[in-house]
Amino acid sequence: MDLHAVAFAVRQIAAHPGVSLLSEPQQTPRGLDVMFQFDLEFGRRWSARGESPTGVRPLEEVRLSFPDDFPASPPEISLRSDFSREHPHIQPYLSLDGRVVPCVIDAPMKEFLAASGYSQLAAQTMLWLTRAAEGTLMSGASGWEPARRDNVN
């Protein structure tokens, strides 16, 4: 694992104005995990309730898991284990420790990162969480969106 590449990725994500770093990289049997907090800047009503009508919290914890062979293999994003799986654009599988895996981009992660970088990944994750809070993850115009099934045989 390239620790300089991990540090670069962490700095790029933490530089987003709505993101704060919650933890330094933690060693796991699979690689390194880093926790971030995304501040969705809810209005008073949702903040007072502690969540949006769709169950998204004003401060959402997001984990980025860097595999042992990073940067050859991309990191995986996961949400808290009790995040609603009823939203569109949620992978059908959970992380190994039971966390919900969102589908925040419409391309393979490795290709997206090569083209757009980690700062754009932070922005896209923030957008995904905001749309999940609003219940607007799926386009009403088409009525149907293709499902991604990464890592499902």
mmCIF file of C-alpha atoms in Angstrom:
data_model
loop_
_atom_site.group_PDB
_atom_site.id
_atom_site.type_symbol
_atom_site.label_atom_id
_atom_site.label_comp_id
_atom_site.label_asym_id
_atom_site.label_seq_id
_atom_site.Cartn_x
_atom_site.Cartn_y
_atom_site.Cartn_z
ATOM 1 C CA MET A 1 0.000 0.000 0.000
ATOM 2 C CA ASP A 2 1.233 3.441 -0.916
ATOM 3 C CA LEU A 3 0.781 5.507 2.258
ATOM 4 C CA HIS A 4 1.600 8.736 0.410
ATOM 5 C CA ALA A 5 -1.280 8.043 -1.982
ATOM 6 C CA VAL A 6 -3.600 7.421 0.994
ATOM 7 C CA ALA A 7 -2.489 10.682 2.631
ATOM 8 C CA PHE A 8 -3.094 12.553 -0.644
ATOM 9 C CA ALA A 9 -6.588 11.082 -1.006
ATOM 10 C CA VAL A 10 -7.466 11.896 2.615
ATOM 11 C CA ARG A 11 -6.271 15.509 2.228
ATOM 12 C CA GLN A 12 -8.273 15.959 -0.977
ATOM 13 C CA ILE A 13 -11.493 14.652 0.574
ATOM 14 C CA ALA A 14 -11.037 16.538 3.868
ATOM 15 C CA ALA A 15 -10.485 19.785 1.900
ATOM 16 C CA HIS A 16 -14.148 19.786 0.820
ATOM 17 C CA PRO A 17 -15.927 22.535 2.823
ATOM 18 C CA GLY A 18 -18.678 20.173 4.019
ATOM 19 C CA VAL A 19 -16.351 17.378 5.088
ATOM 20 C CA SER A 20 -14.321 16.904 8.228
ATOM 21 C CA LEU A 21 -11.824 14.171 9.012
ATOM 22 C CA LEU A 22 -12.987 12.051 11.943
ATOM 23 C CA SER A 23 -10.065 9.667 12.246
ATOM 24 C CA GLU A 24 -6.561 9.027 11.124
ATOM 25 C CA PRO A 25 -6.196 5.924 8.952
ATOM 26 C CA GLN A 26 -6.838 2.783 10.999
ATOM 27 C CA GLN A 27 -5.184 -0.495 10.045
ATOM 28 C CA THR A 28 -7.589 -3.351 9.325
ATOM 29 C CA PRO A 29 -6.991 -6.901 8.057
ATOM 30 C CA ARG A 30 -7.954 -5.635 4.573
ATOM 31 C CA GLY A 31 -6.034 -2.332 4.494
ATOM 32 C CA LEU A 32 -6.725 1.126 5.977
ATOM 33 C CA ASP A 33 -10.042 2.708 6.960
ATOM 34 C CA VAL A 34 -10.593 6.456 7.279
ATOM 35 C CA MET A 35 -13.764 8.004 8.706
ATOM 36 C CA PHE A 36 -15.155 11.298 7.426
ATOM 37 C CA GLN A 37 -18.153 13.346 8.486
ATOM 38 C CA PHE A 38 -20.335 15.046 5.880
ATOM 39 C CA ASP A 39 -22.313 18.072 7.111
ATOM 40 C CA LEU A 40 -25.468 18.212 5.004
ATOM 41 C CA GLU A 41 -26.537 21.612 6.380
ATOM 42 C CA PHE A 42 -30.152 20.694 7.014
ATOM 43 C CA GLY A 43 -32.735 23.341 7.726
ATOM 44 C CA ARG A 44 -34.167 23.831 11.201
ATOM 45 C CA ARG A 45 -36.993 21.298 10.920
ATOM 46 C CA TRP A 46 -34.841 18.337 9.873
ATOM 47 C CA SER A 47 -32.027 19.343 12.236
ATOM 48 C CA ALA A 48 -34.485 19.502 15.153
ATOM 49 C CA ARG A 49 -35.795 16.047 14.207
ATOM 50 C CA GLY A 50 -32.267 14.715 13.906
ATOM 51 C CA GLU A 51 -32.883 13.320 10.432
ATOM 52 C CA SER A 52 -34.608 13.944 7.123
ATOM 53 C CA PRO A 53 -37.931 12.234 6.318
ATOM 54 C CA THR A 54 -35.878 9.543 4.518
ATOM 55 C CA GLY A 55 -33.693 8.836 7.581
ATOM 56 C CA VAL A 56 -30.538 10.699 6.554
ATOM 57 C CA ARG A 57 -28.843 12.488 9.454
ATOM 58 C CA PRO A 58 -27.554 16.074 9.343
ATOM 59 C CA LEU A 59 -24.043 14.772 10.017
ATOM 60 C CA GLU A 60 -23.408 11.517 8.165
ATOM 61 C CA GLU A 61 -20.382 9.393 8.858
ATOM 62 C CA VAL A 62 -18.772 7.948 5.737
ATOM 63 C CA ARG A 63 -15.943 5.439 5.712
ATOM 64 C CA LEU A 64 -13.394 5.135 2.954
ATOM 65 C CA SER A 65 -11.661 1.737 2.996
ATOM 66 C CA PHE A 66 -8.336 1.578 1.179
ATOM 67 C CA PRO A 67 -7.387 -1.993 0.197
ATOM 68 C CA ASP A 68 -3.902 -3.417 0.743
ATOM 69 C CA ASP A 69 -3.043 -2.991 -2.939
ATOM 70 C CA PHE A 70 -4.101 0.681 -3.091
ATOM 71 C CA PRO A 71 -3.733 2.595 -5.425
ATOM 72 C CA ALA A 72 -3.870 -0.349 -7.861
ATOM 73 C CA SER A 73 -7.364 -1.055 -6.491
ATOM 74 C CA PRO A 74 -9.694 1.797 -5.541
ATOM 75 C CA PRO A 75 -11.113 2.454 -2.074
ATOM 76 C CA GLU A 76 -14.684 1.529 -1.125
ATOM 77 C CA ILE A 77 -17.191 3.975 0.338
ATOM 78 C CA SER A 78 -19.548 2.764 3.051
ATOM 79 C CA LEU A 79 -22.190 4.321 5.265
ATOM 80 C CA ARG A 80 -23.387 3.461 8.752
ATOM 81 C CA SER A 81 -24.841 -0.039 9.121
ATOM 82 C CA ASP A 82 -28.330 1.276 9.942
ATOM 83 C CA PHE A 83 -28.521 3.590 6.916
ATOM 84 C CA SER A 84 -31.766 2.838 5.079
ATOM 85 C CA ARG A 85 -31.320 0.344 2.245
ATOM 86 C CA GLU A 86 -34.617 1.437 0.722
ATOM 87 C CA HIS A 87 -32.939 4.272 -1.188
ATOM 88 C CA PRO A 88 -32.163 3.846 -4.881
ATOM 89 C CA HIS A 89 -28.497 3.476 -5.770
ATOM 90 C CA ILE A 90 -27.533 1.230 -2.866
ATOM 91 C CA GLN A 91 -25.435 -1.817 -3.702
ATOM 92 C CA PRO A 92 -27.179 -5.137 -2.966
ATOM 93 C CA TYR A 93 -24.302 -6.259 -0.736
ATOM 94 C CA LEU A 94 -22.909 -4.906 2.537
ATOM 95 C CA SER A 95 -19.294 -4.279 3.448
ATOM 96 C CA LEU A 96 -17.627 -7.183 5.285
ATOM 97 C CA ASP A 97 -18.565 -5.603 8.622
ATOM 98 C CA GLY A 98 -22.184 -4.908 7.642
ATOM 99 C CA ARG A 99 -22.039 -1.297 6.474
ATOM 100 C CA VAL A 100 -24.280 -0.037 3.644
ATOM 101 C CA VAL A 101 -22.448 0.532 0.345
ATOM 102 C CA PRO A 102 -23.866 3.390 -1.745
ATOM 103 C CA CYS A 103 -23.471 3.767 -5.480
ATOM 104 C CA VAL A 104 -22.417 7.433 -5.552
ATOM 105 C CA ILE A 105 -21.010 7.481 -9.088
ATOM 106 C CA ASP A 106 -22.136 6.051 -12.414
ATOM 107 C CA ALA A 107 -18.784 4.612 -13.425
ATOM 108 C CA PRO A 108 -16.282 2.172 -11.961
ATOM 109 C CA MET A 109 -14.521 3.865 -9.018
ATOM 110 C CA LYS A 110 -11.040 3.425 -10.498
ATOM 111 C CA GLU A 111 -12.044 5.173 -13.740
ATOM 112 C CA PHE A 112 -13.875 7.956 -11.907
ATOM 113 C CA LEU A 113 -10.881 8.687 -9.662
ATOM 114 C CA ALA A 114 -8.477 8.714 -12.616
ATOM 115 C CA ALA A 115 -10.677 11.198 -14.477
ATOM 116 C CA SER A 116 -11.984 13.364 -11.629
ATOM 117 C CA GLY A 117 -9.975 12.818 -8.448
ATOM 118 C CA TYR A 118 -10.781 12.604 -4.759
ATOM 119 C CA SER A 119 -12.069 16.157 -4.377
ATOM 120 C CA GLN A 120 -14.778 15.335 -6.922
ATOM 121 C CA LEU A 121 -15.506 12.073 -5.092
ATOM 122 C CA ALA A 122 -16.164 14.124 -1.936
ATOM 123 C CA ALA A 123 -18.456 16.474 -3.881
ATOM 124 C CA GLN A 124 -20.314 13.563 -5.483
ATOM 125 C CA THR A 125 -20.736 11.818 -2.110
ATOM 126 C CA MET A 126 -22.119 15.045 -0.621
ATOM 127 C CA LEU A 127 -24.540 15.347 -3.561
ATOM 128 C CA TRP A 128 -25.616 11.710 -3.178
ATOM 129 C CA LEU A 129 -26.276 12.159 0.564
ATOM 130 C CA THR A 130 -28.204 15.392 -0.049
ATOM 131 C CA ARG A 131 -30.366 13.707 -2.675
ATOM 132 C CA ALA A 132 -30.912 10.728 -0.365
ATOM 133 C CA ALA A 133 -32.080 13.146 2.350
ATOM 134 C CA GLU A 134 -34.475 14.822 -0.088
ATOM 135 C CA GLY A 135 -35.667 11.517 -1.557
ATOM 136 C CA THR A 136 -34.539 12.548 -5.054
ATOM 137 C CA LEU A 137 -31.887 9.945 -5.870
ATOM 138 C CA MET A 138 -33.903 8.534 -8.747
ATOM 139 C CA SER A 139 -34.915 10.672 -11.693
ATOM 140 C CA GLY A 140 -38.670 10.981 -11.924
ATOM 141 C CA ALA A 141 -38.449 11.903 -15.609
ATOM 142 C CA SER A 142 -37.349 8.489 -16.823
ATOM 143 C CA GLY A 143 -39.235 6.445 -14.245
ATOM 144 C CA TRP A 144 -36.495 3.830 -14.414
ATOM 145 C CA GLU A 145 -32.774 3.831 -13.839
ATOM 146 C CA PRO A 146 -30.344 0.974 -14.403
ATOM 147 C CA ALA A 147 -29.039 -0.700 -11.273
ATOM 148 C CA ARG A 148 -25.319 -1.096 -10.646
ATOM 149 C CA ARG A 149 -24.227 -4.448 -9.312
ATOM 150 C CA ASP A 150 -20.503 -4.054 -8.735
ATOM 151 C CA ASN A 151 -18.790 -7.065 -7.220
ATOM 152 C CA VAL A 152 -21.898 -9.265 -7.541
ATOM 153 C CA ASN A 153 -21.419 -12.460 -9.519
#
